[in-house]
Tab-separated table of C-alpha atoms in Angstrom:
chain	number	residue	atom	x	y	z
A	288	GLU	CA	152.549	44.895	39.549
A	289	ASN	CA	152.572	40.945	39.521
A	290	ARG	CA	152.830	40.855	43.385
A	291	LEU	CA	150.132	43.739	43.639
A	292	ARG	CA	147.900	41.519	41.822
A	293	CYS	CA	148.369	38.409	43.717
A	294	GLY	CA	148.243	40.672	46.619
A	295	LEU	CA	145.061	42.025	45.822
A	296	ILE	CA	143.796	38.214	44.850
A	297	ALA	CA	144.914	37.026	47.967
A	298	GLY	CA	142.678	39.913	49.734
A	299	ALA	CA	139.874	38.989	47.567
A	300	VAL	CA	140.099	35.177	48.816
A	301	PHE	CA	140.660	36.110	52.192
A	302	GLY	CA	137.560	38.527	52.300
A	303	ALA	CA	135.780	35.532	50.825
A	304	VAL	CA	136.395	32.852	53.511
A	305	VAL	CA	135.785	35.409	56.300
A	306	ALA	CA	132.429	36.354	54.776
A	307	ILE	CA	131.739	31.993	54.110
A	308	LEU	CA	133.022	31.648	57.816
A	309	GLY	CA	130.385	34.239	58.866
A	310	GLY	CA	127.617	32.684	56.706
A	311	VAL	CA	128.551	29.219	58.136
A	312	LEU	CA	128.575	30.573	61.489
A	313	ILE	CA	124.846	31.686	61.597
A	314	PRO	CA	123.464	28.081	60.960
A	315	VAL	CA	126.252	26.515	63.247
A	316	GLY	CA	125.613	29.495	65.814
A	317	ASP	CA	121.743	29.041	65.475
A	318	SER	CA	122.460	25.275	65.916
A	319	ILE	CA	124.561	25.899	69.273
A	320	ILE	CA	121.909	28.267	71.025
A	321	GLU	CA	118.965	25.898	69.815
A	322	GLY	CA	120.793	22.739	71.747
A	323	THR	CA	121.527	25.010	74.599
A	324	VAL	CA	118.340	25.938	75.482
A	325	LYS	CA	116.464	22.538	74.548
A	326	LYS	CA	119.098	21.103	77.409
A	327	GLU	CA	118.585	24.174	79.886
A	328	ALA	CA	114.664	24.056	78.996
A	329	VAL	CA	114.174	20.301	80.278
A	330	ILE	CA	112.273	20.116	83.876
A	331	GLU	CA	115.241	17.566	85.646
A	332	PRO	CA	117.480	18.793	88.587
A	333	GLY	CA	120.706	20.520	87.122
A	334	THR	CA	118.963	22.845	84.782
A	335	ALA	CA	117.687	26.720	84.568
A	336	ALA	CA	113.765	25.137	83.797
A	337	TYR	CA	114.040	22.902	87.040
A	338	ASP	CA	115.565	25.615	89.112
A	339	ASN	CA	113.271	27.894	87.575
A	340	TRP	CA	110.192	25.410	87.948
A	341	ALA	CA	110.789	24.300	91.395
A	342	SER	CA	111.585	27.146	93.475
A	343	ALA	CA	109.152	29.814	94.936
A	344	GLU	CA	111.368	32.883	94.632
A	345	ALA	CA	109.309	34.896	92.248
A	346	VAL	CA	107.201	37.517	94.282
A	347	VAL	CA	103.577	36.469	93.252
A	348	TYR	CA	100.793	39.286	94.691
A	349	ARG	CA	97.328	38.646	94.343
A	350	GLN	CA	95.134	42.205	94.581
A	351	PHE	CA	91.541	41.840	95.535
A	352	TRP	CA	88.836	44.612	94.773
A	353	LEU	CA	85.216	43.951	96.736
A	354	PHE	CA	82.278	45.355	95.231
A	355	ASP	CA	80.529	47.287	98.116
A	356	VAL	CA	76.464	47.331	97.569
A	357	LYS	CA	75.526	51.113	98.170
A	358	ASN	CA	71.365	50.265	97.973
A	359	PRO	CA	70.763	47.296	99.853
A	360	LEU	CA	67.187	47.970	101.030
A	361	GLU	CA	66.119	49.707	97.772
A	362	VAL	CA	66.877	45.891	96.120
A	363	LEU	CA	65.174	44.153	99.276
A	364	ASN	CA	62.009	46.515	99.273
A	365	ASN	CA	61.711	47.700	95.728
A	366	GLY	CA	63.656	45.364	93.479
A	367	THR	CA	65.597	48.278	92.698
A	368	LYS	CA	68.629	47.254	90.298
A	369	PRO	CA	71.782	46.776	92.745
A	370	VAL	CA	74.430	49.570	92.535
A	371	VAL	CA	77.982	48.814	93.356
A	372	THR	CA	81.435	50.363	93.903
A	373	GLU	CA	84.545	48.814	94.181
A	374	ARG	CA	86.922	48.951	96.999
A	375	GLY	CA	90.623	47.928	96.777
A	376	PRO	CA	93.004	46.935	96.569
A	377	TYR	CA	93.825	44.456	99.538
A	378	THR	CA	96.951	43.244	98.582
A	379	TYR	CA	98.218	39.339	99.827
A	380	ARG	CA	101.220	37.503	98.352
A	381	THR	CA	100.847	34.456	97.197
A	382	ARG	CA	102.952	31.180	95.627
A	383	TYR	CA	105.467	31.891	97.883
A	384	LEU	CA	105.425	28.032	99.141
A	385	PRO	CA	107.469	25.726	96.556
A	386	LYS	CA	105.663	22.871	94.985
A	387	GLU	CA	105.854	19.827	97.143
A	388	ASN	CA	105.391	15.624	96.731
A	389	ILE	CA	107.419	16.213	93.299
A	390	THR	CA	107.870	12.680	91.701
A	391	ALA	CA	109.786	11.653	88.402
A	392	HIS	CA	108.200	9.268	86.477
A	393	SER	CA	109.538	6.822	83.977
A	394	ASN	CA	107.659	7.999	80.903
A	395	HIS	CA	109.399	11.398	81.214
A	396	THR	CA	106.857	13.175	83.282
A	397	ILE	CA	106.846	14.820	86.751
A	398	ALA	CA	104.321	15.016	89.367
A	399	PHE	CA	103.489	17.651	92.264
A	400	VAL	CA	101.041	19.677	94.401
A	401	LEU	CA	101.096	23.472	94.375
A	402	PRO	CA	100.506	24.433	98.312
A	403	ALA	CA	98.478	27.284	98.837
A	404	GLY	CA	98.959	30.664	101.111
A	405	ALA	CA	98.279	34.320	101.363
A	406	ILE	CA	100.291	36.739	103.478
A	407	PHE	CA	98.338	39.966	103.916
A	408	GLU	CA	100.521	42.983	102.401
A	409	PRO	CA	99.100	46.444	104.129
A	410	SER	CA	101.698	48.724	102.758
A	411	LEU	CA	100.421	47.353	99.205
A	412	SER	CA	96.611	47.923	100.190
A	413	VAL	CA	94.107	50.868	100.530
A	414	GLY	CA	93.577	49.619	104.179
A	415	PRO	CA	93.062	46.834	106.601
A	416	GLU	CA	92.000	43.491	106.293
A	417	GLU	CA	89.210	44.830	108.874
A	418	ASP	CA	87.782	47.432	106.645
A	419	GLN	CA	84.065	46.333	106.221
A	420	VAL	CA	81.657	46.478	102.726
A	421	THR	CA	78.222	45.440	102.252
A	422	SER	CA	78.220	42.316	100.241
A	423	LEU	CA	76.411	39.586	98.927
A	424	ASN	CA	75.101	37.147	101.694
A	425	LEU	CA	77.312	33.865	100.535
A	426	ALA	CA	75.100	31.432	102.453
A	427	VAL	CA	71.855	32.893	101.002
A	428	ALA	CA	72.813	32.880	97.110
A	429	GLY	CA	74.403	29.350	97.654
A	430	ALA	CA	71.523	27.868	99.263
A	431	TYR	CA	69.169	29.267	96.752
A	432	SER	CA	70.506	26.714	94.177
A	433	LEU	CA	71.775	23.895	96.332
A	434	VAL	CA	68.755	23.714	98.269
A	435	PRO	CA	65.650	21.860	95.908
A	436	LYS	CA	62.693	24.423	95.369
A	437	GLY	CA	60.479	22.408	97.561
A	438	LEU	CA	62.569	23.189	100.436
A	439	HIS	CA	62.545	26.515	100.079
A	440	SER	CA	59.908	26.918	102.732
A	441	LEU	CA	62.994	25.639	105.169
A	442	LEU	CA	65.596	27.808	104.130
A	443	GLU	CA	63.178	30.849	104.275
A	444	GLY	CA	62.802	29.933	108.290
A	445	LEU	CA	66.378	29.367	108.695
A	446	ILE	CA	67.240	32.973	107.146
A	447	ARG	CA	64.353	34.627	109.359
A	448	SER	CA	65.597	32.304	112.439
A	449	SER	CA	69.423	33.966	111.639
A	450	ASN	CA	68.298	37.345	110.999
A	451	SER	CA	69.809	37.042	107.889
A	452	SER	CA	69.186	38.772	104.392
A	453	LEU	CA	70.398	38.994	100.762
A	454	PHE	CA	73.349	41.404	101.519
A	455	GLN	CA	75.391	41.726	104.719
A	456	ARG	CA	78.275	43.743	106.269
A	457	ARG	CA	81.471	41.827	106.499
A	458	THR	CA	85.103	42.668	106.748
A	459	ILE	CA	87.526	42.076	103.831
A	460	LYS	CA	89.125	39.042	105.644
A	461	GLU	CA	85.652	37.716	106.343
A	462	ILE	CA	84.660	37.563	102.766
A	463	LEU	CA	87.819	36.171	101.527
A	464	TRP	CA	88.915	33.553	103.905
A	465	GLY	CA	85.711	32.790	105.846
A	466	TYR	CA	83.621	33.688	108.810
A	467	PRO	CA	81.058	31.433	110.659
A	468	ASP	CA	77.872	31.508	108.963
A	469	PRO	CA	74.519	31.507	111.004
A	470	ILE	CA	72.386	29.993	108.406
A	471	LEU	CA	74.918	26.782	106.984
A	472	LYS	CA	76.412	26.506	110.646
A	473	ARG	CA	79.882	26.534	108.983
A	474	THR	CA	82.929	28.757	107.940
A	475	VAL	CA	81.831	30.549	104.350
A	476	GLY	CA	84.037	32.556	102.400
A	477	VAL	CA	85.166	33.183	98.800
A	478	PHE	CA	88.156	31.345	98.980
A	479	VAL	CA	87.147	28.714	101.842
A	480	PRO	CA	89.387	26.655	102.552
A	481	TYR	CA	92.834	28.192	101.225
A	482	ASN	CA	95.748	28.480	103.230
A	483	GLY	CA	97.082	24.693	104.001
A	484	THR	CA	95.655	23.394	100.719
A	485	TYR	CA	96.716	22.340	97.813
A	486	ASP	CA	96.410	23.105	93.630
A	487	GLY	CA	96.810	19.516	92.299
A	488	TYR	CA	97.494	17.227	91.809
A	489	TYR	CA	99.717	18.057	88.460
A	490	ASN	CA	101.563	15.428	85.945
A	491	VAL	CA	103.704	17.414	83.569
A	492	TYR	CA	105.746	16.172	80.674
A	493	THR	CA	109.771	17.104	81.259
A	494	GLY	CA	110.510	17.726	77.781
A	495	LYS	CA	113.542	15.149	78.172
A	496	ASP	CA	112.382	13.233	74.824
A	497	ASP	CA	110.476	15.762	73.462
A	498	ILE	CA	110.871	19.465	74.115
A	499	SER	CA	108.052	20.449	72.248
A	500	LYS	CA	105.959	18.939	75.150
A	501	VAL	CA	107.972	20.308	77.755
A	502	GLY	CA	105.483	21.761	80.385
A	503	LEU	CA	102.338	20.156	78.988
A	504	ILE	CA	100.115	19.012	81.795
A	505	ASP	CA	99.359	15.296	81.344
A	506	ARG	CA	96.559	14.950	83.922
A	507	TRP	CA	94.947	16.811	86.507
A	508	GLN	CA	91.240	16.265	87.421
A	509	ASP	CA	87.742	15.744	85.230
A	510	TYR	CA	84.943	18.141	86.398
A	511	TRP	CA	83.046	18.698	82.946
A	512	ASN	CA	81.279	14.917	82.210
A	513	ASN	CA	82.649	15.960	78.736
A	514	THR	CA	85.496	14.517	76.547
A	515	TYR	CA	86.116	17.841	75.072
A	516	CYS	CA	85.412	20.275	77.956
A	517	ASP	CA	87.920	18.046	80.220
A	518	MET	CA	90.682	18.073	77.704
A	519	ILE	CA	93.813	19.466	79.571
A	520	ASN	CA	95.373	21.738	76.758
A	521	GLY	CA	98.916	23.520	77.481
A	522	THR	CA	101.055	24.430	80.551
A	523	ASP	CA	100.124	25.931	83.692
A	524	ALA	CA	101.307	29.308	82.012
A	525	SER	CA	104.720	29.613	84.176
A	526	SER	CA	106.340	28.517	80.911
A	527	PHE	CA	105.748	27.120	77.685
A	528	PRO	CA	107.954	25.157	74.893
A	529	PRO	CA	111.118	27.206	73.581
A	530	PHE	CA	111.057	28.814	70.444
A	531	LEU	CA	107.773	30.348	69.868
A	532	ASP	CA	106.234	30.784	66.948
A	533	LYS	CA	104.123	34.222	67.229
A	534	LYS	CA	101.628	33.326	64.417
A	535	LYS	CA	100.534	30.298	66.763
A	536	PRO	CA	98.386	30.441	70.107
A	537	LEU	CA	99.603	29.114	73.144
A	538	TYR	CA	97.319	26.927	75.741
A	539	PHE	CA	97.619	26.599	78.963
A	540	PHE	CA	95.357	25.322	81.814
A	541	SER	CA	93.847	27.288	85.164
A	542	SER	CA	92.279	25.677	87.828
A	543	ASP	CA	90.648	28.706	88.880
A	544	ILE	CA	88.183	28.075	86.056
A	545	CYS	CA	89.194	24.304	85.677
A	546	ARG	CA	89.435	24.675	81.970
A	547	SER	CA	91.999	24.952	79.336
A	548	VAL	CA	92.239	28.198	77.264
A	549	SER	CA	94.140	29.996	74.829
A	550	ALA	CA	96.229	33.174	74.384
A	551	THR	CA	97.148	35.223	71.211
A	552	PHE	CA	100.087	37.167	70.195
A	553	GLU	CA	99.433	40.935	70.456
A	554	LYS	CA	102.835	42.827	70.625
A	555	SER	CA	106.675	42.575	71.252
A	556	LYS	CA	107.916	44.639	74.127
A	557	ASP	CA	110.627	45.604	76.211
A	558	LEU	CA	110.994	43.914	79.629
A	559	LYS	CA	113.625	45.253	81.640
A	560	GLY	CA	115.887	44.880	78.711
A	561	ILE	CA	114.600	41.432	77.246
A	562	GLU	CA	112.438	41.019	74.497
A	563	VAL	CA	109.134	39.402	75.236
A	564	TYR	CA	106.047	38.353	73.346
A	565	ARG	CA	102.349	39.843	75.208
A	566	TYR	CA	99.901	37.251	74.789
A	567	VAL	CA	96.121	37.716	75.820
A	568	LEU	CA	93.039	35.711	75.984
A	569	PRO	CA	90.882	36.327	72.239
A	570	THR	CA	87.480	37.689	73.402
A	571	LEU	CA	86.028	34.232	72.063
A	572	THR	CA	87.603	32.963	75.205
A	573	LEU	CA	84.364	33.157	77.060
A	574	ALA	CA	81.686	33.865	74.437
A	575	SER	CA	78.450	32.198	74.409
A	576	PRO	CA	78.076	28.717	72.651
A	577	LYS	CA	76.094	30.764	70.053
A	578	GLU	CA	79.524	32.697	69.085
A	579	ASN	CA	81.523	30.003	70.049
A	580	PRO	CA	80.349	26.389	69.667
A	581	ASP	CA	83.419	24.959	71.405
A	582	ASN	CA	82.118	26.760	74.631
A	583	GLN	CA	79.136	24.357	74.347
A	584	CYS	CA	79.935	21.892	76.658
A	585	PHE	CA	80.803	24.532	79.458
A	586	CYS	CA	77.166	25.602	79.464
A	587	THR	CA	75.399	23.676	82.081
A	588	ASP	CA	72.207	25.792	82.975
A	589	PRO	CA	70.115	26.613	80.012
A	590	VAL	CA	68.092	28.767	82.002
A	591	VAL	CA	70.262	31.050	84.056
A	592	THR	CA	72.232	31.546	80.376
A	593	LYS	CA	68.796	32.238	79.000
A	594	ASP	CA	69.167	29.040	76.191
A	595	CYS	CA	73.064	29.341	76.562
A	596	ALA	CA	73.068	32.829	75.025
A	597	LEU	CA	75.195	34.502	77.846
A	598	ALA	CA	78.486	35.295	77.091
A	599	GLY	CA	81.255	36.605	79.517
A	600	VAL	CA	80.756	33.868	82.406
A	601	LEU	CA	81.605	30.579	83.152
A	602	ASP	CA	79.679	28.670	85.352
A	603	VAL	CA	82.098	26.642	87.699
A	604	SER	CA	79.900	25.244	89.971
A	605	SER	CA	80.720	21.597	88.637
A	606	CYS	CA	84.041	21.958	90.370
A	607	ARG	CA	83.106	24.244	93.060
A	608	ASP	CA	80.872	21.758	94.889
A	609	GLY	CA	77.506	22.696	93.008
A	610	ALA	CA	77.855	26.430	94.500
A	611	PRO	CA	76.121	28.581	91.948
A	612	ILE	CA	79.872	30.512	91.319
A	613	TYR	CA	80.143	32.118	87.840
A	614	ILE	CA	83.763	33.284	86.959
A	615	SER	CA	84.279	36.108	84.523
A	616	LEU	CA	86.570	38.757	83.525
A	617	PRO	CA	86.450	41.597	85.918
A	618	HIS	CA	83.703	44.260	85.452
A	619	PHE	CA	82.036	41.765	83.023
A	620	LEU	CA	84.848	42.270	80.132
A	621	HIS	CA	83.858	40.640	76.981
A	622	GLY	CA	80.361	40.047	78.584
A	623	SER	CA	76.645	40.162	77.538
A	624	ALA	CA	75.285	43.572	77.668
A	625	TYR	CA	72.617	42.704	80.115
A	626	LEU	CA	75.365	41.971	82.782
A	627	ILE	CA	76.749	45.280	83.328
A	628	GLU	CA	72.753	46.754	82.678
A	629	ASP	CA	71.159	44.449	85.831
A	630	VAL	CA	74.092	45.388	88.128
A	631	LEU	CA	74.946	49.070	87.995
A	632	GLY	CA	78.512	50.806	88.536
A	633	LEU	CA	80.756	48.512	86.531
A	634	ASN	CA	83.297	49.712	84.171
A	635	PRO	CA	84.954	47.134	81.928
A	636	SER	CA	88.458	48.340	80.621
A	637	GLU	CA	90.650	46.448	78.589
A	638	GLU	CA	93.578	48.017	80.206
A	639	HIS	CA	92.866	47.501	83.498
A	640	HIS	CA	90.647	44.322	83.314
A	641	ALA	CA	92.372	42.110	80.582
A	642	THR	CA	94.855	39.097	81.395
A	643	TYR	CA	97.760	39.014	79.506
A	644	LEU	CA	101.008	36.879	79.797
A	645	ASP	CA	104.969	38.287	78.605
A	646	VAL	CA	106.906	35.311	77.410
A	647	GLU	CA	110.632	35.435	76.207
A	648	PRO	CA	110.383	33.822	72.853
A	649	THR	CA	113.579	32.040	72.935
A	650	THR	CA	113.543	29.758	76.360
A	651	GLY	CA	109.457	29.862	76.437
A	652	PHE	CA	110.077	30.937	80.004
A	653	THR	CA	106.821	33.560	81.498
A	654	LEU	CA	108.934	36.599	82.637
A	655	GLY	CA	105.655	38.724	83.934
A	656	PHE	CA	101.858	38.253	83.508
A	657	ALA	CA	98.446	39.647	84.855
A	658	LYS	CA	95.834	36.905	85.715
A	659	ARG	CA	92.866	38.846	86.030
A	660	LEU	CA	89.168	36.949	86.908
A	661	GLN	CA	86.161	38.230	88.496
A	662	VAL	CA	84.194	35.953	91.445
A	663	ASN	CA	80.423	36.016	90.902
A	664	MET	CA	77.456	34.649	92.533
A	665	MET	CA	74.210	34.117	91.459
A	666	TYR	CA	70.456	34.389	92.865
A	667	GLY	CA	67.113	34.537	91.586
A	668	PRO	CA	63.195	35.198	92.144
A	669	SER	CA	61.301	33.228	94.811
A	670	ASN	CA	57.750	33.240	95.829
A	671	VAL	CA	58.923	31.741	99.152
A	672	ILE	CA	61.822	33.561	100.522
A	673	THR	CA	61.264	36.928	101.932
A	674	VAL	CA	64.379	38.259	101.030
A	675	LEU	CA	64.029	37.452	96.981
A	676	LYS	CA	60.388	38.414	96.678
A	677	LYS	CA	61.122	41.444	94.742
A	678	VAL	CA	63.911	40.263	92.629
A	679	LYS	CA	62.649	40.095	88.797
A	680	ASP	CA	65.050	37.650	87.508
A	681	TYR	CA	68.452	35.438	87.759
A	682	THR	CA	71.204	37.791	88.305
A	683	ILE	CA	74.821	37.151	88.248
A	684	PHE	CA	76.411	39.379	91.074
A	685	PRO	CA	80.079	40.568	91.231
A	686	VAL	CA	81.298	39.719	94.944
A	687	VAL	CA	84.983	40.420	94.592
A	688	TRP	CA	87.416	40.759	91.308
A	689	LEU	CA	91.347	39.651	91.369
A	690	ASN	CA	94.716	40.471	89.758
A	691	GLU	CA	97.255	37.912	90.261
A	692	THR	CA	100.502	39.475	89.001
A	693	ALA	CA	104.236	39.009	88.913
A	694	VAL	CA	107.113	40.569	86.867
A	695	VAL	CA	110.878	39.083	86.860
A	696	ASP	CA	112.747	40.629	89.423
A	697	ASP	CA	116.148	42.663	88.633
A	698	LYS	CA	118.572	40.258	89.727
A	699	THR	CA	116.804	37.345	87.803
A	700	ALA	CA	116.453	39.740	84.537
A	701	ASP	CA	120.151	40.675	84.998
A	702	MET	CA	121.171	36.925	85.083
A	703	PHE	CA	118.725	36.019	82.076
A	704	LYS	CA	120.363	38.778	80.213
A	705	LYS	CA	124.174	37.764	80.807
A	706	GLU	CA	123.418	33.757	80.456
A	707	LEU	CA	121.086	33.805	77.415
A	708	ILE	CA	120.375	37.621	76.005
A	709	TYR	CA	124.134	38.564	75.872
A	710	PRO	CA	126.048	35.768	74.203
A	711	ILE	CA	123.338	35.528	71.482
A	712	GLN	CA	123.406	39.173	70.835
A	713	LEU	CA	127.293	38.682	70.959
A	714	LEU	CA	127.186	36.004	68.702
A	715	HIS	CA	124.914	37.677	66.159
A	716	VAL	CA	127.288	40.547	66.176
A	717	ILE	CA	130.247	38.334	65.427
A	718	GLN	CA	128.520	36.549	62.844
A	719	GLN	CA	127.559	39.760	61.018
A	720	ALA	CA	130.734	41.581	61.700
A	721	LEU	CA	132.987	38.370	60.097
A	722	LEU	CA	130.077	38.433	57.038
A	723	GLY	CA	130.422	42.339	56.406
A	724	VAL	CA	134.135	42.595	57.074
A	725	GLY	CA	134.784	39.586	54.975
A	726	LEU	CA	132.285	41.143	52.143
A	727	ALA	CA	133.742	44.440	52.245
A	728	ILE	CA	137.466	42.842	51.707
A	729	PHE	CA	136.482	40.886	49.039
A	730	PHE	CA	135.016	43.637	46.985
A	731	LEU	CA	137.421	46.081	47.792
A	732	CYS	CA	140.104	43.947	46.703
A	733	LEU	CA	138.152	42.776	43.666
A	734	ILE	CA	137.504	46.347	42.854
A	735	ALA	CA	141.409	47.462	43.080
A	736	TYR	CA	142.357	44.449	41.111
A	737	CYS	CA	139.959	45.434	38.316
A	738	VAL	CA	141.548	48.979	38.501
A	739	VAL	CA	144.939	47.726	38.473
A	740	ARG	CA	144.108	45.483	35.609
A	741	ARG	CA	142.376	48.296	33.448
A	742	LYS	CA	145.719	50.888	34.229
A	743	GLU	CA	147.720	47.907	32.742
A	744	ASN	CA	145.624	47.468	29.684
A	745	ASN	CA	145.533	51.111	29.298
A	746	GLY	CA	149.764	51.347	29.452
A	747	LYS	CA	149.998	48.647	27.111
A	748	LEU	CA	147.847	50.136	24.531
A	749	VAL	CA	150.190	53.546	24.991
C-alpha cells in the first residue's frame, strides 16, 4: 500500500510537471513564433517577405467595365439626362513586371520604382478590344476645364473644325490606352501613358530596426499642397506589419488616388485553408468634408462640389496634370444621391463595387484583394461651346470602372500553410496536449490517492 501511495504521488507529480511544461511552452512557443515571423517579415534579401515583395509571380488582373451612352443625341439636342449601360469586363493582366532600381539605404529603408504594363486576356473578357462604345469625348471634357473661359470661343472653333462632339464612338482599346485626338492633336486616353511608364519613386521601411514599420512608405510625391493631405500613411497594401490587431485600422497609400486611406476589420474568413482578416474601406473615406472634416483639404473646387458638400468622389486633377478627373467607387457607391440622378442607369452595390483586402493576421501578408475604382470626368454648361449649350449643371460623368484583383495561388497557399500555419498549429496542439494530459494524470492520481487513503483510514477504524 505504501508503494501504491508513493506511485500515485509520483504520478501526480509527473502529471503536474507535464502540465507545467505545457503551460510554459505556450509563452515560449509564442515567443519562438513571434521571433521567426519578425525575422522573416523584414524586407531584406533572404527573407520570405523580400522574396514575396521583390517578385512579380502573383497573377494580378485589371477588369474594366466601360459606360456606353444610349441617348447621346437627346443629351446634346434636348439636355436630357444621359442613360448608360456598362460593358465588360475587358480583362488585362497587370503587375507582371518586377520592381526596378531597388536600392537599400543606411536608414533601414529601400527604394524602388514599379513598372507598369497591361496584357489583354481575351479568355477572361466579354469581347475583343475592338468592341466599340459611345463614351464621353475625353478631349472636350478635359479642355472645358483646362482652357480658360475667355478662350472657349477658340475651343468651339476647334470642336467644330474637327467635327467633334460631347460623345464619341471609340473602341475599348482606344478609350483605355489612347488614340490620336483631332482637337488636341495628341494621344488621348484614360490611362495614357501606361505601358513603359513607372509608378513611383517609392521609399519604404524594411522593418530591420523596428518591425512595426515594415513596408510603411517613407516618401512618394506631394500633390495637394497641404501637410495633412500630403501625408503618406501606411504601406502599398501588398503587406502590413505583422501581428494584426483587428480593433485597429490598416492604412495604405494608393497612387491611383494620390492619397492614403484606411481600412477597417469586417470579418474573419477562410482563404484556401488559411484564416485571413477581411478589411474594407469605411463609408467616411470619400465622405464630404461636412461629414468627414479630414477630407476638407481634398476639396479643391467648391463650385463643382457645391461648396464641398459632394460625397463619394475625389478630385484628382492636381495629380493628373490639371485634367478634370474625379475618382469614385464604382457606380458612385457611397456617393451623393444626385450623382446617380444626373446619370441614369447606375446601380451601386456593396457586393460588386466595394474594395476589400484579405490579410493573414500573423505575417501581415495580403493574400487576396479587390481594388475597385471608377474614373469620371467633369463637364458643365456653356453659352459658347455648342455641344454644351443644353447642359444644365456641372456633371461628373462615369467613363470606366475597374476591379484590380488577385488571390494567392494554390502553390503559394500550400507553401504558406506548410511553413507557417501547420507548424503553429502543431505547436499549439502539443501545448494543449501536454497541458491536458498532464492535468488529467495529476487529478486522476490525486483522486486515486485520496480513495486509497480513505480505504486505509476506514480499515484502521474497523
